[in-house]
Tab-separated table of C-alpha atoms in Angstrom:
chain	number	residue	atom	x	y	z
A	1	UNK	CA	-63.050	75.169	-26.360
A	2	UNK	CA	-66.377	76.596	-27.326
A	3	UNK	CA	-68.725	78.694	-25.214
A	4	UNK	CA	-71.107	75.750	-24.903
A	5	UNK	CA	-68.528	73.702	-22.995
A	6	UNK	CA	-68.174	76.507	-20.456
A	7	UNK	CA	-71.859	76.024	-19.554
A	8	UNK	CA	-71.680	72.230	-19.339
A	9	UNK	CA	-71.795	70.647	-15.928
A	10	UNK	CA	-72.409	67.158	-14.735
A	11	UNK	CA	-72.104	64.572	-12.045
A	12	UNK	CA	-70.142	61.349	-11.835
A	13	UNK	CA	-72.136	58.405	-10.584
A	14	UNK	CA	-69.671	56.005	-8.967
A	15	UNK	CA	-70.403	52.479	-7.810
A	16	UNK	CA	-67.945	50.698	-5.551
A	17	UNK	CA	-67.481	47.114	-4.411
A	18	UNK	CA	-68.296	48.202	-0.837
A	19	UNK	CA	-70.683	50.784	0.620
A	20	UNK	CA	-69.341	54.223	1.457
A	21	UNK	CA	-69.248	55.471	5.022
A	22	UNK	CA	-69.565	58.843	6.724
A	23	UNK	CA	-66.364	60.769	7.314
A	24	UNK	CA	-67.700	61.959	10.680
A	25	UNK	CA	-71.051	61.383	12.415
A	26	UNK	CA	-72.128	65.033	12.125
A	27	UNK	CA	-71.219	65.342	8.423
A	28	UNK	CA	-73.066	64.068	5.376
A	29	UNK	CA	-69.795	63.628	3.458
A	30	UNK	CA	-69.104	60.060	2.389
A	31	UNK	CA	-65.814	58.315	1.781
A	32	UNK	CA	-64.854	55.027	0.212
A	33	UNK	CA	-63.375	52.398	2.471
A	34	UNK	CA	-59.674	51.738	1.808
A	35	UNK	CA	-60.447	48.294	0.348
A	36	UNK	CA	-63.297	49.387	-1.952
A	37	UNK	CA	-62.753	48.975	-5.687
A	38	UNK	CA	-64.350	50.905	-8.526
A	39	UNK	CA	-67.093	48.809	-10.122
A	40	UNK	CA	-68.711	51.314	-12.482
A	41	UNK	CA	-68.699	54.981	-13.306
A	42	UNK	CA	-71.011	57.110	-15.431
A	43	UNK	CA	-70.966	60.839	-16.233
A	44	UNK	CA	-74.382	62.481	-16.377
A	45	UNK	CA	-73.971	65.813	-18.180
A	46	UNK	CA	-76.283	68.788	-18.487
A	47	UNK	CA	-76.054	72.466	-19.342
A	48	UNK	CA	-76.596	75.560	-17.210
A	49	UNK	CA	-79.008	77.785	-19.096
A	50	UNK	CA	-81.300	80.613	-17.940
A	51	UNK	CA	-80.250	80.187	-14.293
A	52	UNK	CA	-81.143	76.484	-14.251
A	53	UNK	CA	-79.831	73.101	-15.394
A	54	UNK	CA	-81.364	71.296	-18.353
A	55	UNK	CA	-80.626	68.268	-20.484
A	56	UNK	CA	-78.356	68.733	-23.467
A	57	UNK	CA	-80.055	68.674	-26.853
A	58	UNK	CA	-79.006	66.381	-29.665
A	59	UNK	CA	-77.761	69.438	-31.594
A	60	UNK	CA	-75.601	70.495	-28.634
A	61	UNK	CA	-74.195	66.992	-28.174
A	62	UNK	CA	-73.355	66.807	-31.898
A	63	UNK	CA	-71.729	70.263	-32.032
A	64	UNK	CA	-67.967	70.474	-32.491
A	65	UNK	CA	-66.353	71.769	-29.299
A	66	UNK	CA	-62.680	71.077	-30.023
A	67	UNK	CA	-60.757	71.165	-33.270
A	68	UNK	CA	-57.907	68.784	-32.521
A	69	UNK	CA	-56.945	65.276	-33.554
A	70	UNK	CA	-56.017	64.325	-29.992
A	71	UNK	CA	-56.654	65.475	-26.434
A	72	UNK	CA	-54.937	64.547	-23.192
A	73	UNK	CA	-57.142	64.677	-20.115
A	74	UNK	CA	-56.189	64.427	-16.456
A	75	UNK	CA	-58.671	63.993	-13.629
A	76	UNK	CA	-57.596	62.762	-10.212
A	77	UNK	CA	-55.124	60.247	-11.638
A	78	UNK	CA	-52.697	59.920	-14.517
A	79	UNK	CA	-53.165	61.748	-17.812
A	80	UNK	CA	-54.979	59.799	-20.539
A	81	UNK	CA	-54.807	60.481	-24.273
A	82	UNK	CA	-57.805	60.283	-26.585
A	83	UNK	CA	-57.857	60.426	-30.378
A	84	UNK	CA	-60.673	62.273	-32.137
A	85	UNK	CA	-63.001	59.645	-33.636
A	86	UNK	CA	-62.951	61.400	-37.026
A	87	UNK	CA	-59.254	62.289	-36.727
A	88	UNK	CA	-59.832	66.062	-36.626
A	89	UNK	CA	-62.470	67.252	-34.132
A	90	UNK	CA	-64.397	66.326	-30.994
A	91	UNK	CA	-68.120	66.809	-30.656
A	92	UNK	CA	-69.454	67.591	-27.202
A	93	UNK	CA	-70.687	63.991	-26.923
A	94	UNK	CA	-67.236	62.638	-27.843
A	95	UNK	CA	-65.486	64.948	-25.388
A	96	UNK	CA	-67.862	63.945	-22.572
A	97	UNK	CA	-67.221	60.296	-23.450
A	98	UNK	CA	-63.464	60.958	-23.243
A	99	UNK	CA	-63.885	62.595	-19.823
A	100	UNK	CA	-65.922	59.620	-18.620
A	101	UNK	CA	-63.356	57.153	-20.034
A	102	UNK	CA	-60.519	59.050	-18.333
A	103	UNK	CA	-62.296	58.863	-14.989
A	104	UNK	CA	-63.210	55.210	-15.469
A	105	UNK	CA	-59.535	54.444	-16.099
A	106	UNK	CA	-58.006	56.640	-13.398
A	107	UNK	CA	-60.515	57.430	-10.626
A	108	UNK	CA	-59.281	54.333	-8.788
A	109	UNK	CA	-55.883	56.079	-8.472
A	110	UNK	CA	-57.429	58.905	-6.449
A	111	UNK	CA	-57.059	59.084	-2.678
A	112	UNK	CA	-59.490	60.910	-0.434
A	113	UNK	CA	-59.582	59.919	3.240
A	114	UNK	CA	-57.696	56.689	2.402
A	115	UNK	CA	-60.074	55.553	-0.330
A	116	UNK	CA	-61.219	56.332	-3.865
A	117	UNK	CA	-62.521	59.895	-4.099
A	118	UNK	CA	-66.312	59.621	-4.249
A	119	UNK	CA	-66.841	63.162	-2.980
A	120	UNK	CA	-65.493	65.359	-5.799
A	121	UNK	CA	-67.938	64.315	-8.507
A	122	UNK	CA	-69.376	67.539	-9.948
A	123	UNK	CA	-67.899	68.473	-13.332
A	124	UNK	CA	-66.740	72.097	-13.292
A	125	UNK	CA	-64.949	72.303	-16.622
A	126	UNK	CA	-61.578	71.787	-18.261
A	127	UNK	CA	-58.484	73.920	-17.772
A	128	UNK	CA	-55.304	73.730	-19.812
A	129	UNK	CA	-52.359	72.771	-17.593
A	130	UNK	CA	-48.769	73.882	-18.135
A	131	UNK	CA	-47.839	70.452	-19.512
A	132	UNK	CA	-50.467	70.657	-22.280
A	133	UNK	CA	-52.953	68.269	-20.661
A	134	UNK	CA	-56.495	69.424	-19.989
A	135	UNK	CA	-57.205	69.199	-16.269
A	136	UNK	CA	-60.715	68.020	-15.420
A	137	UNK	CA	-62.064	70.105	-12.540
A	138	UNK	CA	-64.202	68.186	-10.064
A	139	UNK	CA	-66.057	69.924	-7.267
A	140	UNK	CA	-68.081	68.735	-4.305
């Protein structure tokens, strides 16, 4: 992965079929109810630059960040494979789209306080796991 990807961060915006609720009255942390279903999910990405976050430029989004014909990503659910659109490389935009697609497909498999995890939504990078899948790191 390129240096640029190491500076990329982001936030998942998750919409559920039911409103979230507080975990405890004194905490701001929210949880999904056990019956809530994932309705939509969107990854908003940005880059950390000069001690602040800024929008990604078109040149950065178009830059090649991975030379591979395929990548397997795992978030909080099962691993999902993605083929490079051109068969050889992933641009940053394409990799972010693959991360978003992985989460859209698998976030509903997560379990945090008996519901879908709506708390760990801050993208903190990718790390190669022992099985060859790239683990998506999500922070709170």
